[in-house]
């Protein structure tokens, strides 16, 4: 029983990490139709932001974590806005071009990180209050994993409330569903595009900060989660937050329980096969939304 509980929380924590990495993509890829391969670099930027804040601005690890989450959101968001304004806005009708361009931007950002911070991985000190674990039904769950799960819940709730109850969320949904009609209603589609990209990229920065709690930071930090994040968005259904939540948790649990009885590599292969079979049966994902690419 303890082993089952342990694997359950391991799967939930892995699902939370995937969800944090995929939330931003759910906006930029799912709702705007932009294949942003630089999303992994934005996650990396969030991780290095946490390292920079703790190394040069706030030495207290407890305060540095909170400051890093806020600054990480801003750094990721601003990088996304720069990318959107300089390159993406010229390619909304050419999604495959966005894939190639953002892939190149991601490589440039990775190399820039190596030049600035060096090739060896760096570590961020975990706050003392996140040290150790909590015993739940006989299984010890690391506090850092619980914190990441709570952070994922907070981010999902904030996005869901923003999209459903705020004027900004209504503008984003209107532009996604019908850009021309939204513009005739007085909505600035350009301003909405930039806002959406800022939020989506900012969430990548938050994910990067969270990843520093469970491992070291290097120029490859975000790239390791990029493919899984895209899979979460595709399985959940483009632009569907609830679909992304279900997909991330399911993939996390599948990975955890299969890996328990096999190995990490075998588990990865089995989960990938399951995903391929699922997409053969339901290529549109769990839920469907009418996005710009379908207009």
PDB file of C-alpha atoms in Angstrom:
ATOM      1  CA  UNK A   1       0.000   0.000   0.000  1.00  0.00           C
ATOM      2  CA  UNK A   2       2.828   2.405   0.846  1.00  0.00           C
ATOM      3  CA  UNK A   3       4.391   1.719  -2.562  1.00  0.00           C
ATOM      4  CA  UNK A   4       1.105   2.490  -4.343  1.00  0.00           C
ATOM      5  CA  UNK A   5       0.673   5.749  -2.409  1.00  0.00           C
ATOM      6  CA  UNK A   6       4.296   6.663  -3.122  1.00  0.00           C
ATOM      7  CA  UNK A   7       3.922   6.040  -6.856  1.00  0.00           C
ATOM      8  CA  UNK A   8       0.594   7.877  -6.871  1.00  0.00           C
ATOM      9  CA  UNK A   9       2.183  11.061  -5.510  1.00  0.00           C
ATOM     10  CA  UNK A  10       5.220  10.627  -7.757  1.00  0.00           C
ATOM     11  CA  UNK A  11       2.866  10.461 -10.749  1.00  0.00           C
ATOM     12  CA  UNK A  12       0.860  13.470  -9.559  1.00  0.00           C
ATOM     13  CA  UNK A  13       4.008  15.528  -9.047  1.00  0.00           C
ATOM     14  CA  UNK A  14       5.317  14.541 -12.506  1.00  0.00           C
ATOM     15  CA  UNK A  15       1.928  15.439 -13.968  1.00  0.00           C
ATOM     16  CA  UNK A  16       2.105  18.832 -12.201  1.00  0.00           C
ATOM     17  CA  UNK A  17       5.511  19.529 -13.743  1.00  0.00           C
ATOM     18  CA  UNK A  18       4.216  18.582 -17.202  1.00  0.00           C
ATOM     19  CA  UNK A  19       1.165  20.766 -16.638  1.00  0.00           C
ATOM     20  CA  UNK A  20       3.270  23.787 -15.667  1.00  0.00           C
ATOM     21  CA  UNK A  21       5.393  23.305 -18.784  1.00  0.00           C
ATOM     22  CA  UNK A  22       2.304  22.830 -20.990  1.00  0.00           C
ATOM     23  CA  UNK A  23       0.036  25.597 -19.672  1.00  0.00           C
ATOM     24  CA  UNK A  24       1.807  28.325 -21.618  1.00  0.00           C
ATOM     25  CA  UNK A  25       1.804  26.204 -24.758  1.00  0.00           C
ATOM     26  CA  UNK A  26      -1.915  25.632 -24.355  1.00  0.00           C
ATOM     27  CA  UNK A  27      -2.329  29.378 -24.937  1.00  0.00           C
ATOM     28  CA  UNK A  28       0.301  30.069 -27.613  1.00  0.00           C
ATOM     29  CA  UNK A  29      -0.024  26.800 -29.546  1.00  0.00           C
ATOM     30  CA  UNK A  30      -3.518  25.722 -28.658  1.00  0.00           C
ATOM     31  CA  UNK A  31      -5.318  29.041 -28.932  1.00  0.00           C
ATOM     32  CA  UNK A  32      -3.092  31.053 -31.272  1.00  0.00           C
ATOM     33  CA  UNK A  33      -1.904  28.248 -33.554  1.00  0.00           C
ATOM     34  CA  UNK A  34       1.761  29.177 -33.058  1.00  0.00           C
ATOM     35  CA  UNK A  35       4.188  26.247 -32.852  1.00  0.00           C
ATOM     36  CA  UNK A  36       6.626  27.871 -30.443  1.00  0.00           C
ATOM     37  CA  UNK A  37       9.709  25.644 -30.228  1.00  0.00           C
ATOM     38  CA  UNK A  38      11.399  28.392 -28.182  1.00  0.00           C
ATOM     39  CA  UNK A  39       9.033  27.583 -25.302  1.00  0.00           C
ATOM     40  CA  UNK A  40      11.679  25.269 -23.825  1.00  0.00           C
ATOM     41  CA  UNK A  41      14.182  28.137 -23.879  1.00  0.00           C
ATOM     42  CA  UNK A  42      11.696  30.301 -21.963  1.00  0.00           C
ATOM     43  CA  UNK A  43      11.491  27.544 -19.326  1.00  0.00           C
ATOM     44  CA  UNK A  44      15.292  27.557 -19.173  1.00  0.00           C
ATOM     45  CA  UNK A  45      15.244  31.354 -18.783  1.00  0.00           C
ATOM     46  CA  UNK A  46      12.941  30.948 -15.775  1.00  0.00           C
ATOM     47  CA  UNK A  47      15.378  28.494 -14.176  1.00  0.00           C
ATOM     48  CA  UNK A  48      18.345  30.804 -14.730  1.00  0.00           C
ATOM     49  CA  UNK A  49      16.272  33.697 -13.379  1.00  0.00           C
ATOM     50  CA  UNK A  50      15.884  31.790 -10.098  1.00  0.00           C
ATOM     51  CA  UNK A  51      19.646  31.174 -10.037  1.00  0.00           C
ATOM     52  CA  UNK A  52      20.454  34.838 -10.783  1.00  0.00           C
ATOM     53  CA  UNK A  53      18.030  36.159  -8.173  1.00  0.00           C
ATOM     54  CA  UNK A  54      19.464  33.921  -5.470  1.00  0.00           C
ATOM     55  CA  UNK A  55      23.081  34.499  -6.502  1.00  0.00           C
ATOM     56  CA  UNK A  56      23.042  38.278  -6.990  1.00  0.00           C
ATOM     57  CA  UNK A  57      19.833  39.842  -5.613  1.00  0.00           C
ATOM     58  CA  UNK A  58      18.329  37.966  -2.661  1.00  0.00           C
ATOM     59  CA  UNK A  59      20.534  35.595  -0.691  1.00  0.00           C
ATOM     60  CA  UNK A  60      17.691  34.404   1.551  1.00  0.00           C
ATOM     61  CA  UNK A  61      16.417  31.236  -0.187  1.00  0.00           C
ATOM     62  CA  UNK A  62      12.879  31.563   1.231  1.00  0.00           C
ATOM     63  CA  UNK A  63      12.367  35.102  -0.081  1.00  0.00           C
ATOM     64  CA  UNK A  64      14.340  34.409  -3.262  1.00  0.00           C
ATOM     65  CA  UNK A  65      11.864  31.700  -4.322  1.00  0.00           C
ATOM     66  CA  UNK A  66       8.885  34.053  -4.141  1.00  0.00           C
ATOM     67  CA  UNK A  67      10.790  36.850  -5.887  1.00  0.00           C
ATOM     68  CA  UNK A  68      12.002  34.405  -8.551  1.00  0.00           C
ATOM     69  CA  UNK A  69       8.456  33.255  -9.358  1.00  0.00           C
ATOM     70  CA  UNK A  70       7.365  36.851  -9.959  1.00  0.00           C
ATOM     71  CA  UNK A  71      10.459  37.894 -11.911  1.00  0.00           C
ATOM     72  CA  UNK A  72      10.509  34.560 -13.796  1.00  0.00           C
ATOM     73  CA  UNK A  73       6.963  35.245 -15.024  1.00  0.00           C
ATOM     74  CA  UNK A  74       8.014  38.711 -16.171  1.00  0.00           C
ATOM     75  CA  UNK A  75      11.220  37.542 -17.861  1.00  0.00           C
ATOM     76  CA  UNK A  76       9.487  34.707 -19.719  1.00  0.00           C
ATOM     77  CA  UNK A  77       6.618  37.001 -20.689  1.00  0.00           C
ATOM     78  CA  UNK A  78       8.877  39.755 -22.020  1.00  0.00           C
ATOM     79  CA  UNK A  79      10.928  37.262 -24.037  1.00  0.00           C
ATOM     80  CA  UNK A  80       7.684  35.985 -25.546  1.00  0.00           C
ATOM     81  CA  UNK A  81       6.523  39.500 -26.398  1.00  0.00           C
ATOM     82  CA  UNK A  82       9.842  40.303 -28.116  1.00  0.00           C
ATOM     83  CA  UNK A  83       9.559  37.070 -30.118  1.00  0.00           C
ATOM     84  CA  UNK A  84       5.959  37.796 -31.087  1.00  0.00           C
ATOM     85  CA  UNK A  85       6.567  41.402 -32.099  1.00  0.00           C
ATOM     86  CA  UNK A  86       9.750  40.772 -34.080  1.00  0.00           C
ATOM     87  CA  UNK A  87       9.033  37.420 -35.772  1.00  0.00           C
ATOM     88  CA  UNK A  88       5.778  35.625 -34.967  1.00  0.00           C
ATOM     89  CA  UNK A  89       3.414  38.400 -36.061  1.00  0.00           C
ATOM     90  CA  UNK A  90       4.670  38.008 -39.619  1.00  0.00           C
ATOM     91  CA  UNK A  91       3.897  34.275 -39.685  1.00  0.00           C
ATOM     92  CA  UNK A  92       0.406  33.741 -38.265  1.00  0.00           C
ATOM     93  CA  UNK A  93      -0.682  32.334 -41.613  1.00  0.00           C
ATOM     94  CA  UNK A  94       2.373  30.062 -41.870  1.00  0.00           C
ATOM     95  CA  UNK A  95       2.435  27.754 -38.811  1.00  0.00           C
ATOM     96  CA  UNK A  96       5.215  25.534 -40.183  1.00  0.00           C
ATOM     97  CA  UNK A  97       7.444  28.585 -40.597  1.00  0.00           C
ATOM     98  CA  UNK A  98       6.890  29.462 -36.933  1.00  0.00           C
ATOM     99  CA  UNK A  99       8.149  25.973 -36.065  1.00  0.00           C
ATOM    100  CA  UNK A 100      11.431  26.481 -37.938  1.00  0.00           C
ATOM    101  CA  UNK A 101      11.993  30.066 -36.811  1.00  0.00           C
ATOM    102  CA  UNK A 102      11.249  29.460 -33.132  1.00  0.00           C
ATOM    103  CA  UNK A 103      13.402  26.299 -33.209  1.00  0.00           C
ATOM    104  CA  UNK A 104      16.305  28.463 -34.375  1.00  0.00           C
ATOM    105  CA  UNK A 105      15.542  31.079 -31.723  1.00  0.00           C
ATOM    106  CA  UNK A 106      15.557  28.336 -29.086  1.00  0.00           C
ATOM    107  CA  UNK A 107      19.008  27.173 -30.200  1.00  0.00           C
ATOM    108  CA  UNK A 108      20.334  30.741 -30.097  1.00  0.00           C
ATOM    109  CA  UNK A 109      18.974  31.242 -26.579  1.00  0.00           C
ATOM    110  CA  UNK A 110      20.523  27.946 -25.423  1.00  0.00           C
ATOM    111  CA  UNK A 111      23.914  28.995 -26.752  1.00  0.00           C
ATOM    112  CA  UNK A 112      23.534  32.426 -25.152  1.00  0.00           C
ATOM    113  CA  UNK A 113      22.844  30.748 -21.809  1.00  0.00           C
ATOM    114  CA  UNK A 114      26.007  28.620 -22.190  1.00  0.00           C
ATOM    115  CA  UNK A 115      28.043  31.748 -22.945  1.00  0.00           C
ATOM    116  CA  UNK A 116      26.638  33.659 -19.970  1.00  0.00           C
ATOM    117  CA  UNK A 117      26.380  30.967 -17.274  1.00  0.00           C
ATOM    118  CA  UNK A 118      28.855  28.376 -18.587  1.00  0.00           C
ATOM    119  CA  UNK A 119      28.314  24.781 -19.703  1.00  0.00           C
ATOM    120  CA  UNK A 120      28.277  23.118 -16.231  1.00  0.00           C
ATOM    121  CA  UNK A 121      24.902  22.897 -14.527  1.00  0.00           C
ATOM    122  CA  UNK A 122      24.205  25.229 -11.604  1.00  0.00           C
ATOM    123  CA  UNK A 123      22.072  24.620  -8.541  1.00  0.00           C
ATOM    124  CA  UNK A 124      19.569  26.790  -6.706  1.00  0.00           C
ATOM    125  CA  UNK A 125      19.379  26.390  -2.934  1.00  0.00           C
ATOM    126  CA  UNK A 126      16.011  24.999  -1.839  1.00  0.00           C
ATOM    127  CA  UNK A 127      14.283  26.944   0.963  1.00  0.00           C
ATOM    128  CA  UNK A 128      14.607  25.306   4.365  1.00  0.00           C
ATOM    129  CA  UNK A 129      10.845  25.003   4.789  1.00  0.00           C
ATOM    130  CA  UNK A 130      10.728  22.837   1.653  1.00  0.00           C
ATOM    131  CA  UNK A 131      13.341  20.412   2.978  1.00  0.00           C
ATOM    132  CA  UNK A 132      12.423  16.823   3.871  1.00  0.00           C
ATOM    133  CA  UNK A 133       9.079  15.162   3.293  1.00  0.00           C
ATOM    134  CA  UNK A 134       5.574  14.699   4.624  1.00  0.00           C
ATOM    135  CA  UNK A 135       4.243  11.252   5.571  1.00  0.00           C
ATOM    136  CA  UNK A 136       0.936  10.521   3.823  1.00  0.00           C
ATOM    137  CA  UNK A 137      -0.670   7.108   4.454  1.00  0.00           C
ATOM    138  CA  UNK A 138       2.729   5.635   5.213  1.00  0.00           C
ATOM    139  CA  UNK A 139       4.518   7.081   2.177  1.00  0.00           C
ATOM    140  CA  UNK A 140       6.972   9.967   2.469  1.00  0.00           C
ATOM    141  CA  UNK A 141       6.296  12.679  -0.143  1.00  0.00           C
ATOM    142  CA  UNK A 142       8.986  15.391  -0.643  1.00  0.00           C
ATOM    143  CA  UNK A 143       7.733  18.872   0.279  1.00  0.00           C
ATOM    144  CA  UNK A 144       9.176  20.261  -2.959  1.00  0.00           C
ATOM    145  CA  UNK A 145       6.864  17.976  -4.961  1.00  0.00           C
ATOM    146  CA  UNK A 146       3.865  19.061  -2.900  1.00  0.00           C
ATOM    147  CA  UNK A 147       4.812  22.708  -3.484  1.00  0.00           C
ATOM    148  CA  UNK A 148       4.979  22.135  -7.257  1.00  0.00           C
ATOM    149  CA  UNK A 149       1.552  20.464  -7.187  1.00  0.00           C
ATOM    150  CA  UNK A 150       0.075  23.438  -5.311  1.00  0.00           C
ATOM    151  CA  UNK A 151       1.794  25.848  -7.711  1.00  0.00           C
ATOM    152  CA  UNK A 152       0.272  24.001 -10.686  1.00  0.00           C
ATOM    153  CA  UNK A 153      -3.190  24.184  -9.096  1.00  0.00           C
ATOM    154  CA  UNK A 154      -2.702  27.917  -8.456  1.00  0.00           C
ATOM    155  CA  UNK A 155      -1.613  28.595 -12.058  1.00  0.00           C
ATOM    156  CA  UNK A 156      -4.480  26.580 -13.559  1.00  0.00           C
ATOM    157  CA  UNK A 157      -7.004  28.345 -11.329  1.00  0.00           C
ATOM    158  CA  UNK A 158      -5.586  31.770 -12.203  1.00  0.00           C
ATOM    159  CA  UNK A 159      -5.721  31.043 -15.949  1.00  0.00           C
ATOM    160  CA  UNK A 160      -9.224  29.546 -15.762  1.00  0.00           C
ATOM    161  CA  UNK A 161     -10.560  32.538 -13.788  1.00  0.00           C
ATOM    162  CA  UNK A 162      -8.813  35.010 -16.095  1.00  0.00           C
ATOM    163  CA  UNK A 163     -10.171  33.387 -19.255  1.00  0.00           C
ATOM    164  CA  UNK A 164     -13.718  33.014 -17.952  1.00  0.00           C
ATOM    165  CA  UNK A 165     -14.405  36.042 -15.774  1.00  0.00           C
ATOM    166  CA  UNK A 166     -12.169  38.923 -16.907  1.00  0.00           C
ATOM    167  CA  UNK A 167     -12.478  41.294 -19.853  1.00  0.00           C
ATOM    168  CA  UNK A 168      -9.004  40.305 -21.006  1.00  0.00           C
ATOM    169  CA  UNK A 169      -9.990  36.615 -21.057  1.00  0.00           C
ATOM    170  CA  UNK A 170     -13.136  37.391 -23.035  1.00  0.00           C
ATOM    171  CA  UNK A 171     -11.082  39.383 -25.560  1.00  0.00           C
ATOM    172  CA  UNK A 172      -8.651  36.474 -25.980  1.00  0.00           C
ATOM    173  CA  UNK A 173     -11.478  33.977 -26.526  1.00  0.00           C
ATOM    174  CA  UNK A 174     -13.216  36.302 -28.970  1.00  0.00           C
ATOM    175  CA  UNK A 175     -10.085  36.772 -31.102  1.00  0.00           C
ATOM    176  CA  UNK A 176      -9.386  33.038 -31.066  1.00  0.00           C
ATOM    177  CA  UNK A 177     -12.905  32.128 -32.177  1.00  0.00           C
ATOM    178  CA  UNK A 178     -13.306  34.799 -34.881  1.00  0.00           C
ATOM    179  CA  UNK A 179     -10.648  37.469 -35.374  1.00  0.00           C
ATOM    180  CA  UNK A 180     -12.507  39.575 -37.945  1.00  0.00           C
ATOM    181  CA  UNK A 181     -15.740  39.678 -35.953  1.00  0.00           C
ATOM    182  CA  UNK A 182     -13.795  40.542 -32.789  1.00  0.00           C
ATOM    183  CA  UNK A 183     -12.125  43.474 -34.567  1.00  0.00           C
ATOM    184  CA  UNK A 184     -15.471  44.824 -35.781  1.00  0.00           C
ATOM    185  CA  UNK A 185     -16.536  44.788 -32.131  1.00  0.00           C
ATOM    186  CA  UNK A 186     -13.671  47.134 -31.244  1.00  0.00           C
ATOM    187  CA  UNK A 187     -11.246  44.546 -29.899  1.00  0.00           C
ATOM    188  CA  UNK A 188      -7.577  45.127 -30.775  1.00  0.00           C
ATOM    189  CA  UNK A 189      -6.472  41.765 -32.140  1.00  0.00           C
ATOM    190  CA  UNK A 190      -2.798  42.820 -32.113  1.00  0.00           C
ATOM    191  CA  UNK A 191      -2.959  43.856 -28.478  1.00  0.00           C
ATOM    192  CA  UNK A 192      -4.706  40.589 -27.634  1.00  0.00           C
ATOM    193  CA  UNK A 193      -2.064  38.562 -29.486  1.00  0.00           C
ATOM    194  CA  UNK A 194       0.711  40.243 -27.495  1.00  0.00           C
ATOM    195  CA  UNK A 195      -1.141  39.799 -24.203  1.00  0.00           C
ATOM    196  CA  UNK A 196      -1.753  36.101 -24.901  1.00  0.00           C
ATOM    197  CA  UNK A 197       1.894  35.544 -25.792  1.00  0.00           C
ATOM    198  CA  UNK A 198       3.031  37.396 -22.658  1.00  0.00           C
ATOM    199  CA  UNK A 199       0.887  35.191 -20.395  1.00  0.00           C
ATOM    200  CA  UNK A 200       1.825  31.950 -22.164  1.00  0.00           C
ATOM    201  CA  UNK A 201       5.547  32.690 -22.140  1.00  0.00           C
ATOM    202  CA  UNK A 202       5.381  33.999 -18.571  1.00  0.00           C
ATOM    203  CA  UNK A 203       3.952  30.653 -17.444  1.00  0.00           C
ATOM    204  CA  UNK A 204       6.989  28.973 -19.026  1.00  0.00           C
ATOM    205  CA  UNK A 205       9.174  31.170 -16.808  1.00  0.00           C
ATOM    206  CA  UNK A 206       7.220  30.061 -13.726  1.00  0.00           C
ATOM    207  CA  UNK A 207       7.684  26.425 -14.776  1.00  0.00           C
ATOM    208  CA  UNK A 208      11.434  27.028 -15.059  1.00  0.00           C
ATOM    209  CA  UNK A 209      11.603  28.406 -11.520  1.00  0.00           C
ATOM    210  CA  UNK A 210       9.660  25.379 -10.225  1.00  0.00           C
ATOM    211  CA  UNK A 211      12.086  22.983 -11.942  1.00  0.00           C
ATOM    212  CA  UNK A 212      14.990  24.381  -9.902  1.00  0.00           C
ATOM    213  CA  UNK A 213      13.382  22.774  -6.839  1.00  0.00           C
ATOM    214  CA  UNK A 214      13.868  19.249  -8.173  1.00  0.00           C
ATOM    215  CA  UNK A 215      17.127  19.419 -10.121  1.00  0.00           C
ATOM    216  CA  UNK A 216      20.042  21.414 -11.394  1.00  0.00           C
ATOM    217  CA  UNK A 217      19.799  24.043 -14.141  1.00  0.00           C
ATOM    218  CA  UNK A 218      21.581  23.933 -17.476  1.00  0.00           C
ATOM    219  CA  UNK A 219      21.027  25.209 -21.003  1.00  0.00           C
ATOM    220  CA  UNK A 220      19.082  21.997 -21.753  1.00  0.00           C
ATOM    221  CA  UNK A 221      16.647  22.339 -18.845  1.00  0.00           C
ATOM    222  CA  UNK A 222      13.608  23.372 -20.856  1.00  0.00           C
ATOM    223  CA  UNK A 223      14.308  21.224 -23.914  1.00  0.00           C
ATOM    224  CA  UNK A 224      13.868  18.057 -21.835  1.00  0.00           C
ATOM    225  CA  UNK A 225      10.217  18.947 -21.192  1.00  0.00           C
ATOM    226  CA  UNK A 226       9.304  20.510 -24.546  1.00  0.00           C
ATOM    227  CA  UNK A 227       8.140  17.341 -26.336  1.00  0.00           C
ATOM    228  CA  UNK A 228       6.130  16.127 -23.346  1.00  0.00           C
ATOM    229  CA  UNK A 229       4.511  19.562 -23.041  1.00  0.00           C
ATOM    230  CA  UNK A 230       3.440  19.470 -26.701  1.00  0.00           C
ATOM    231  CA  UNK A 231       2.025  15.965 -26.180  1.00  0.00           C
ATOM    232  CA  UNK A 232      -0.024  17.209 -23.222  1.00  0.00           C
ATOM    233  CA  UNK A 233      -1.504  20.039 -25.317  1.00  0.00           C
ATOM    234  CA  UNK A 234      -2.277  17.753 -28.298  1.00  0.00           C
ATOM    235  CA  UNK A 235      -3.832  15.005 -26.163  1.00  0.00           C
ATOM    236  CA  UNK A 236      -5.868  17.471 -24.133  1.00  0.00           C
ATOM    237  CA  UNK A 237      -7.220  19.203 -27.224  1.00  0.00           C
ATOM    238  CA  UNK A 238      -5.886  22.476 -28.628  1.00  0.00           C
ATOM    239  CA  UNK A 239      -6.540  25.399 -26.297  1.00  0.00           C
ATOM    240  CA  UNK A 240      -8.354  23.367 -23.659  1.00  0.00           C
ATOM    241  CA  UNK A 241      -7.092  23.967 -20.119  1.00  0.00           C
ATOM    242  CA  UNK A 242      -9.189  21.149 -18.636  1.00  0.00           C
ATOM    243  CA  UNK A 243      -7.902  18.784 -21.335  1.00  0.00           C
ATOM    244  CA  UNK A 244      -4.315  19.765 -20.535  1.00  0.00           C
ATOM    245  CA  UNK A 245      -4.911  19.054 -16.830  1.00  0.00           C
ATOM    246  CA  UNK A 246      -6.362  15.596 -17.518  1.00  0.00           C
ATOM    247  CA  UNK A 247      -3.639  14.742 -20.048  1.00  0.00           C
ATOM    248  CA  UNK A 248      -0.776  15.894 -17.797  1.00  0.00           C
ATOM    249  CA  UNK A 249      -2.022  13.978 -14.753  1.00  0.00           C
ATOM    250  CA  UNK A 250      -2.722  10.847 -16.810  1.00  0.00           C
ATOM    251  CA  UNK A 251       0.731  10.889 -18.431  1.00  0.00           C
ATOM    252  CA  UNK A 252       2.360  11.480 -15.053  1.00  0.00           C
ATOM    253  CA  UNK A 253       0.538   8.560 -13.422  1.00  0.00           C
ATOM    254  CA  UNK A 254       1.168   6.232 -16.385  1.00  0.00           C
ATOM    255  CA  UNK A 255       4.879   7.044 -16.324  1.00  0.00           C
ATOM    256  CA  UNK A 256       5.098   6.570 -12.586  1.00  0.00           C
ATOM    257  CA  UNK A 257       3.332   3.208 -12.313  1.00  0.00           C
ATOM    258  CA  UNK A 258       4.863   1.660 -15.451  1.00  0.00           C
ATOM    259  CA  UNK A 259       8.343   2.812 -14.440  1.00  0.00           C
ATOM    260  CA  UNK A 260       7.861   1.190 -11.003  1.00  0.00           C
ATOM    261  CA  UNK A 261       7.676  -2.291 -12.528  1.00  0.00           C
ATOM    262  CA  UNK A 262      10.059  -1.719 -15.474  1.00  0.00           C
ATOM    263  CA  UNK A 263      12.623   1.019 -16.188  1.00  0.00           C
ATOM    264  CA  UNK A 264      12.406   4.694 -17.090  1.00  0.00           C
ATOM    265  CA  UNK A 265      13.266   4.002 -20.757  1.00  0.00           C
ATOM    266  CA  UNK A 266      10.710   1.178 -21.110  1.00  0.00           C
ATOM    267  CA  UNK A 267       8.057   3.295 -19.404  1.00  0.00           C
ATOM    268  CA  UNK A 268       8.737   6.144 -21.815  1.00  0.00           C
ATOM    269  CA  UNK A 269       8.310   3.831 -24.815  1.00  0.00           C
ATOM    270  CA  UNK A 270       5.092   2.249 -23.497  1.00  0.00           C
ATOM    271  CA  UNK A 271       3.554   5.649 -22.706  1.00  0.00           C
ATOM    272  CA  UNK A 272       4.499   6.923 -26.159  1.00  0.00           C
ATOM    273  CA  UNK A 273       2.839   3.875 -27.777  1.00  0.00           C
ATOM    274  CA  UNK A 274      -0.304   4.509 -25.718  1.00  0.00           C
ATOM    275  CA  UNK A 275      -0.319   8.128 -26.910  1.00  0.00           C
ATOM    276  CA  UNK A 276       0.033   7.101 -30.560  1.00  0.00           C
ATOM    277  CA  UNK A 277      -2.856   4.626 -30.220  1.00  0.00           C
ATOM    278  CA  UNK A 278      -5.010   7.261 -28.502  1.00  0.00           C
ATOM    279  CA  UNK A 279      -4.347   9.843 -31.231  1.00  0.00           C
ATOM    280  CA  UNK A 280      -5.248   7.268 -33.888  1.00  0.00           C
ATOM    281  CA  UNK A 281      -8.644   6.837 -32.246  1.00  0.00           C
ATOM    282  CA  UNK A 282      -9.164  10.499 -31.320  1.00  0.00           C
ATOM    283  CA  UNK A 283      -6.812  12.777 -33.319  1.00  0.00           C
ATOM    284  CA  UNK A 284      -8.576  15.933 -32.124  1.00  0.00           C
ATOM    285  CA  UNK A 285      -7.655  15.175 -28.500  1.00  0.00           C
ATOM    286  CA  UNK A 286      -9.922  14.938 -25.476  1.00  0.00           C
ATOM    287  CA  UNK A 287     -11.735  18.215 -26.112  1.00  0.00           C
ATOM    288  CA  UNK A 288     -12.176  20.459 -29.160  1.00  0.00           C
ATOM    289  CA  UNK A 289     -12.079  24.231 -29.504  1.00  0.00           C
ATOM    290  CA  UNK A 290     -12.538  26.295 -32.642  1.00  0.00           C
ATOM    291  CA  UNK A 291      -9.202  28.062 -33.007  1.00  0.00           C
ATOM    292  CA  UNK A 292      -7.835  30.484 -35.605  1.00  0.00           C
ATOM    293  CA  UNK A 293      -6.248  27.646 -37.519  1.00  0.00           C
ATOM    294  CA  UNK A 294      -9.669  26.074 -38.048  1.00  0.00           C
ATOM    295  CA  UNK A 295     -11.351  29.272 -39.200  1.00  0.00           C
TER     296      UNK A 295
END
